[in-house]
PDB file of C-alpha atoms in Angstrom:
ATOM      1  CA  MET V   1       0.000   0.000   0.000  1.00 96.00           C
ATOM      2  CA  VAL V   2       1.445   3.347  -1.043  1.00 98.00           C
ATOM      3  CA  ALA V   3       0.066   6.850  -1.409  1.00 99.00           C
ATOM      4  CA  ALA V   4       0.815   9.996  -3.363  1.00 99.00           C
ATOM      5  CA  VAL V   5      -0.152  13.593  -2.626  1.00 99.00           C
ATOM      6  CA  LEU V   6      -0.067  16.902  -4.455  1.00 98.00           C
ATOM      7  CA  TRP V   7       1.446  19.251  -1.908  1.00 98.00           C
ATOM      8  CA  SER V   8       1.707  23.025  -1.857  1.00 96.00           C
ATOM      9  CA  ASP V   9       4.691  24.723  -0.263  1.00 92.00           C
ATOM     10  CA  ASP V  10       2.078  26.826   1.565  1.00 95.00           C
ATOM     11  CA  TYR V  11       0.784  23.810   3.526  1.00 97.00           C
ATOM     12  CA  ARG V  12       1.977  23.338   7.094  1.00 96.00           C
ATOM     13  CA  VAL V  13       0.419  20.636   9.253  1.00 98.00           C
ATOM     14  CA  GLU V  14       1.391  20.548  12.927  1.00 97.00           C
ATOM     15  CA  GLY V  15       2.636  17.133  14.065  1.00 96.00           C
ATOM     16  CA  LEU V  16       2.988  15.723  10.554  1.00 97.00           C
ATOM     17  CA  THR V  17       5.999  13.400  10.452  1.00 95.00           C
ATOM     18  CA  ASP V  18       7.013   9.842   9.649  1.00 93.00           C
ATOM     19  CA  SER V  19       3.889   7.709  10.199  1.00 94.00           C
ATOM     20  CA  LYS V  20       5.943   5.037  11.989  1.00 92.00           C
ATOM     21  CA  LYS V  21       6.685   7.541  14.774  1.00 96.00           C
ATOM     22  CA  LEU V  22       2.998   8.213  15.431  1.00 97.00           C
ATOM     23  CA  SER V  23       0.329   6.299  17.318  1.00 96.00           C
ATOM     24  CA  HIS V  24      -2.702   4.868  15.550  1.00 95.00           C
ATOM     25  CA  ARG V  25      -4.851   7.661  17.003  1.00 97.00           C
ATOM     26  CA  GLN V  26      -2.388  10.375  15.869  1.00 98.00           C
ATOM     27  CA  ARG V  27      -2.274   8.938  12.333  1.00 98.00           C
ATOM     28  CA  GLU V  28      -6.067   8.810  12.081  1.00 98.00           C
ATOM     29  CA  SER V  29      -6.382  12.370  13.400  1.00 98.00           C
ATOM     30  CA  LEU V  30      -3.794  13.634  10.910  1.00 99.00           C
ATOM     31  CA  ARG V  31      -5.532  11.775   8.096  1.00 99.00           C
ATOM     32  CA  LEU V  32      -8.792  13.599   8.854  1.00 98.00           C
ATOM     33  CA  GLU V  33      -6.922  16.914   8.863  1.00 99.00           C
ATOM     34  CA  LEU V  34      -5.210  16.054   5.563  1.00 99.00           C
ATOM     35  CA  GLU V  35      -8.494  14.990   3.954  1.00 98.00           C
ATOM     36  CA  SER V  36      -9.993  18.381   4.821  1.00 98.00           C
ATOM     37  CA  LEU V  37      -6.874  20.270   3.663  1.00 98.00           C
ATOM     38  CA  LEU V  38      -6.262  18.575   0.325  1.00 98.00           C
ATOM     39  CA  PRO V  39      -8.694  19.170  -2.549  1.00 97.00           C
ATOM     40  CA  ALA V  40     -10.267  16.213  -4.333  1.00 95.00           C
ATOM     41  CA  GLY V  41      -7.751  14.487  -6.576  1.00 98.00           C
ATOM     42  CA  HIS V  42      -4.784  15.750  -4.560  1.00 99.00           C
ATOM     43  CA  TRP V  43      -4.188  12.442  -2.801  1.00 99.00           C
ATOM     44  CA  ALA V  44      -4.489   8.832  -3.890  1.00 99.00           C
ATOM     45  CA  VAL V  45      -3.655   5.351  -2.706  1.00 99.00           C
ATOM     46  CA  GLY V  46      -2.167   2.606  -4.852  1.00 99.00           C
ATOM     47  CA  SER V  47      -1.617  -1.051  -4.145  1.00 98.00           C
ATOM     48  CA  ALA V  48      -0.529  -4.318  -5.692  1.00 98.00           C
ATOM     49  CA  SER V  49      -2.248  -7.600  -4.952  1.00 96.00           C
ATOM     50  CA  PRO V  50      -0.499 -10.528  -3.262  1.00 94.00           C
ATOM     51  CA  ALA V  51      -0.616 -12.361  -6.614  1.00 94.00           C
ATOM     52  CA  GLU V  52       1.064  -9.414  -8.360  1.00 97.00           C
ATOM     53  CA  ILE V  53       3.763  -9.305  -5.685  1.00 95.00           C
ATOM     54  CA  ASP V  54       4.368 -13.038  -6.098  1.00 93.00           C
ATOM     55  CA  GLU V  55       4.541 -12.647  -9.878  1.00 96.00           C
ATOM     56  CA  VAL V  56       6.909  -9.679 -10.197  1.00 97.00           C
ATOM     57  CA  ASN V  57       8.602  -9.431  -6.720  1.00 95.00           C
ATOM     58  CA  ILE V  58       8.037  -6.957  -3.905  1.00 94.00           C
ATOM     59  CA  LEU V  59      10.163  -4.124  -5.349  1.00 97.00           C
ATOM     60  CA  GLN V  60       8.542  -4.183  -8.799  1.00 98.00           C
ATOM     61  CA  ALA V  61       5.100  -4.449  -7.192  1.00 98.00           C
ATOM     62  CA  THR V  62       5.911  -1.398  -5.063  1.00 98.00           C
ATOM     63  CA  TYR V  63       6.760   0.552  -8.216  1.00 98.00           C
ATOM     64  CA  LEU V  64       3.490  -0.648  -9.768  1.00 99.00           C
ATOM     65  CA  ALA V  65       1.543   0.565  -6.720  1.00 99.00           C
ATOM     66  CA  MET V  66       3.391   3.911  -6.792  1.00 99.00           C
ATOM     67  CA  HIS V  67       2.549   4.415 -10.451  1.00 99.00           C
ATOM     68  CA  ARG V  68      -1.102   3.539  -9.789  1.00 99.00           C
ATOM     69  CA  ALA V  69      -1.299   6.170  -7.049  1.00 99.00           C
ATOM     70  CA  ILE V  70       0.445   8.820  -9.176  1.00 99.00           C
ATOM     71  CA  ALA V  71      -1.872   8.135 -12.127  1.00 99.00           C
ATOM     72  CA  GLN V  72      -4.885   9.093  -9.975  1.00 99.00           C
ATOM     73  CA  LEU V  73      -3.570  12.545  -9.015  1.00 99.00           C
ATOM     74  CA  GLN V  74      -5.317  15.499 -10.661  1.00 98.00           C
ATOM     75  CA  PRO V  75      -3.687  17.590 -11.924  1.00 98.00           C
ATOM     76  CA  ALA V  76      -0.547  15.625 -12.706  1.00 97.00           C
ATOM     77  CA  PRO V  77       2.400  16.550 -10.484  1.00 98.00           C
ATOM     78  CA  THR V  78       5.485  18.277 -11.888  1.00 97.00           C
ATOM     79  CA  LEU V  79       7.953  16.708  -9.430  1.00 98.00           C
ATOM     80  CA  LEU V  80       7.787  13.475  -7.460  1.00 98.00           C
ATOM     81  CA  LEU V  81       9.481  13.359  -4.062  1.00 98.00           C
ATOM     82  CA  VAL V  82       9.962   9.664  -3.352  1.00 98.00           C
ATOM     83  CA  ASP V  83      10.698   8.228   0.078  1.00 97.00           C
ATOM     84  CA  GLY V  84      13.702   5.931  -0.247  1.00 96.00           C
ATOM     85  CA  ASN V  85      16.604   5.460  -2.602  1.00 97.00           C
ATOM     86  CA  ARG V  86      14.944   3.880  -5.661  1.00 96.00           C
ATOM     87  CA  PHE V  87      12.141   4.630  -8.047  1.00 98.00           C
ATOM     88  CA  LYS V  88      11.066   3.442 -11.467  1.00 98.00           C
ATOM     89  CA  VAL V  89      10.766   6.494 -13.709  1.00 97.00           C
ATOM     90  CA  TYR V  90       7.207   7.710 -14.206  1.00 98.00           C
ATOM     91  CA  PRO V  91       6.879   8.986 -17.789  1.00 97.00           C
ATOM     92  CA  GLY V  92       6.899  12.751 -18.129  1.00 97.00           C
ATOM     93  CA  ILE V  93       7.452  13.585 -14.455  1.00 98.00           C
ATOM     94  CA  GLU V  94      10.795  14.366 -12.841  1.00 98.00           C
ATOM     95  CA  HIS V  95      11.510  12.605  -9.551  1.00 98.00           C
ATOM     96  CA  ARG V  96      13.878  12.885  -6.622  1.00 98.00           C
ATOM     97  CA  CYS V  97      14.525  10.063  -4.153  1.00 98.00           C
ATOM     98  CA  GLU V  98      14.907  11.114  -0.527  1.00 98.00           C
ATOM     99  CA  VAL V  99      16.180   8.614   2.041  1.00 98.00           C
ATOM    100  CA  LYS V 100      14.143   9.008   5.240  1.00 96.00           C
ATOM    101  CA  GLY V 101      12.078  11.563   3.365  1.00 97.00           C
ATOM    102  CA  ASP V 102       9.000  10.870   5.467  1.00 94.00           C
ATOM    103  CA  ALA V 103      10.773  12.501   8.417  1.00 94.00           C
ATOM    104  CA  ARG V 104      12.047  15.487   6.388  1.00 96.00           C
ATOM    105  CA  PHE V 105       9.320  16.476   3.915  1.00 98.00           C
ATOM    106  CA  GLN V 106       5.704  17.080   4.873  1.00 98.00           C
ATOM    107  CA  ALA V 107       4.556  15.959   1.411  1.00 98.00           C
ATOM    108  CA  ILE V 108       6.138  12.541   1.950  1.00 98.00           C
ATOM    109  CA  SER V 109       4.879  12.443   5.552  1.00 98.00           C
ATOM    110  CA  ALA V 110       1.339  13.096   4.328  1.00 98.00           C
ATOM    111  CA  ALA V 111       1.602  10.285   1.792  1.00 98.00           C
ATOM    112  CA  SER V 112       2.917   7.952   4.495  1.00 98.00           C
ATOM    113  CA  ILE V 113      -0.081   8.803   6.715  1.00 98.00           C
ATOM    114  CA  PHE V 114      -2.528   7.951   3.924  1.00 98.00           C
ATOM    115  CA  ALA V 115      -0.694   4.718   3.072  1.00 98.00           C
ATOM    116  CA  LYS V 116      -0.409   3.510   6.675  1.00 97.00           C
ATOM    117  CA  THR V 117      -3.985   4.358   7.661  1.00 98.00           C
ATOM    118  CA  GLU V 118      -5.329   2.777   4.476  1.00 98.00           C
ATOM    119  CA  ARG V 119      -3.353  -0.406   5.139  1.00 96.00           C
ATOM    120  CA  ASP V 120      -4.480  -0.512   8.769  1.00 95.00           C
ATOM    121  CA  ARG V 121      -8.106  -0.109   7.674  1.00 96.00           C
ATOM    122  CA  LEU V 122      -7.718  -2.931   5.154  1.00 95.00           C
ATOM    123  CA  MET V 123      -6.165  -5.235   7.747  1.00 92.00           C
ATOM    124  CA  THR V 124      -8.925  -4.443  10.253  1.00 94.00           C
ATOM    125  CA  ALA V 125     -11.577  -5.236   7.625  1.00 94.00           C
ATOM    126  CA  LEU V 126      -9.813  -8.469   6.642  1.00 93.00           C
ATOM    127  CA  HIS V 127      -9.665  -9.462  10.311  1.00 93.00           C
ATOM    128  CA  ALA V 128     -13.460  -9.834  10.276  1.00 95.00           C
ATOM    129  CA  GLU V 129     -13.118 -12.501   7.566  1.00 95.00           C
ATOM    130  CA  PHE V 130      -9.926 -14.129   8.889  1.00 94.00           C
ATOM    131  CA  PRO V 131      -9.909 -13.530  12.677  1.00 94.00           C
ATOM    132  CA  HIS V 132      -7.416 -16.282  13.548  1.00 93.00           C
ATOM    133  CA  TYR V 133      -4.513 -14.294  12.034  1.00 92.00           C
ATOM    134  CA  GLY V 134      -4.931 -11.446  14.541  1.00 90.00           C
ATOM    135  CA  TRP V 135      -4.754  -8.788  11.853  1.00 92.00           C
ATOM    136  CA  ASP V 136      -6.607  -6.333  14.085  1.00 91.00           C
ATOM    137  CA  ARG V 137      -3.534  -6.377  16.335  1.00 90.00           C
ATOM    138  CA  ASN V 138      -0.526  -7.197  14.127  1.00 90.00           C
ATOM    139  CA  MET V 139      -1.803  -5.319  11.034  1.00 88.00           C
ATOM    140  CA  GLY V 140      -0.329  -8.047   8.839  1.00 86.00           C
ATOM    141  CA  TYR V 141       3.216  -7.719  10.108  1.00 86.00           C
ATOM    142  CA  PRO V 142       5.086 -10.985  10.798  1.00 83.00           C
ATOM    143  CA  SER V 143       4.656 -11.157  14.559  1.00 86.00           C
ATOM    144  CA  PRO V 144       5.161 -14.443  16.434  1.00 88.00           C
ATOM    145  CA  GLY V 145       1.373 -14.787  16.823  1.00 87.00           C
ATOM    146  CA  HIS V 146       0.828 -14.210  13.121  1.00 88.00           C
ATOM    147  CA  ARG V 147       3.461 -16.793  12.277  1.00 86.00           C
ATOM    148  CA  ALA V 148       1.840 -19.315  14.634  1.00 88.00           C
ATOM    149  CA  ALA V 149      -1.575 -18.698  13.035  1.00 87.00           C
ATOM    150  CA  ILE V 150      -0.181 -19.377   9.557  1.00 87.00           C
ATOM    151  CA  GLU V 151       1.434 -22.569  10.823  1.00 87.00           C
ATOM    152  CA  ALA V 152      -1.878 -23.641  12.412  1.00 90.00           C
ATOM    153  CA  HIS V 153      -4.334 -22.539   9.702  1.00 91.00           C
ATOM    154  CA  GLY V 154      -2.229 -22.181   6.558  1.00 89.00           C
ATOM    155  CA  PRO V 155      -2.017 -18.998   4.510  1.00 90.00           C
ATOM    156  CA  SER V 156      -5.075 -17.000   3.478  1.00 90.00           C
ATOM    157  CA  PRO V 157      -5.631 -15.674  -0.048  1.00 90.00           C
ATOM    158  CA  TRP V 158      -4.148 -12.409   1.271  1.00 92.00           C
ATOM    159  CA  HIS V 159      -0.795 -13.948   2.172  1.00 89.00           C
ATOM    160  CA  ARG V 160       2.036 -13.680  -0.331  1.00 86.00           C
ATOM    161  CA  ARG V 161       3.325 -17.091  -1.344  1.00 84.00           C
ATOM    162  CA  SER V 162       6.743 -15.548  -2.015  1.00 85.00           C
ATOM    163  CA  PHE V 163       7.156 -14.200   1.535  1.00 77.00           C
ATOM    164  CA  ALA V 164      10.124 -15.808   3.269  1.00 73.00           C
ATOM    165  CA  TRP V 165      10.261 -15.868   7.049  1.00 66.00           C
ATOM    166  CA  LYS V 166      13.577 -15.156   8.648  1.00 66.00           C
ATOM    167  CA  PRO V 167      14.830 -18.335  10.308  1.00 67.00           C
ATOM    168  CA  ARG V 168      13.909 -18.620  13.944  1.00 59.00           C
ATOM    169  CA  GLN V 169      16.777 -17.537  16.119  1.00 45.00           C
ATOM    170  CA  LEU V 170      18.510 -20.468  17.739  1.00 46.00           C
ATOM    171  CA  GLN V 171      18.371 -20.408  21.503  1.00 47.00           C
ATOM    172  CA  ILE V 172      21.509 -21.376  23.322  1.00 42.00           C
ATOM    173  CA  ASP V 173      21.331 -22.668  26.857  1.00 43.00           C
ATOM    174  CA  LEU V 174      24.465 -21.677  28.704  1.00 41.00           C
TER     175      LEU V 174
END
């Protein structure tokens, strides 16, 4: 799940920063503020399905999701600030990659808020259909409880078949 925003240099949103540094409540509050600030068409969410990720790999699927989000923006942006160090060129629009950009640029922070809240909402909705995975708590991240649920119940249609767990750490009794 990724997001894109059209951002004016005139915008200033108090408390807007890297979504990972904020609580669920803070992210949801900021999302409401951003939704009221940004005109229609000035923010969009893009995603790639688990099957697409399995087919093309996680990096290429991330680019696909980014391009889907960008394509929804109206009007088209003139510059893309991208969080991270890689991006697949979007035709006709200049881009600049910014490592840790979500902590340094409010435009990237805003996009990260939309992406994270959208993903959390999806995981909460999916929890109703697949409660044994605990998605209302782990939000799809590979927690020990999530791993145990997959081992007990098998993967859901929403699990990537290409996901590789890190090996369990060996415990040494001294």
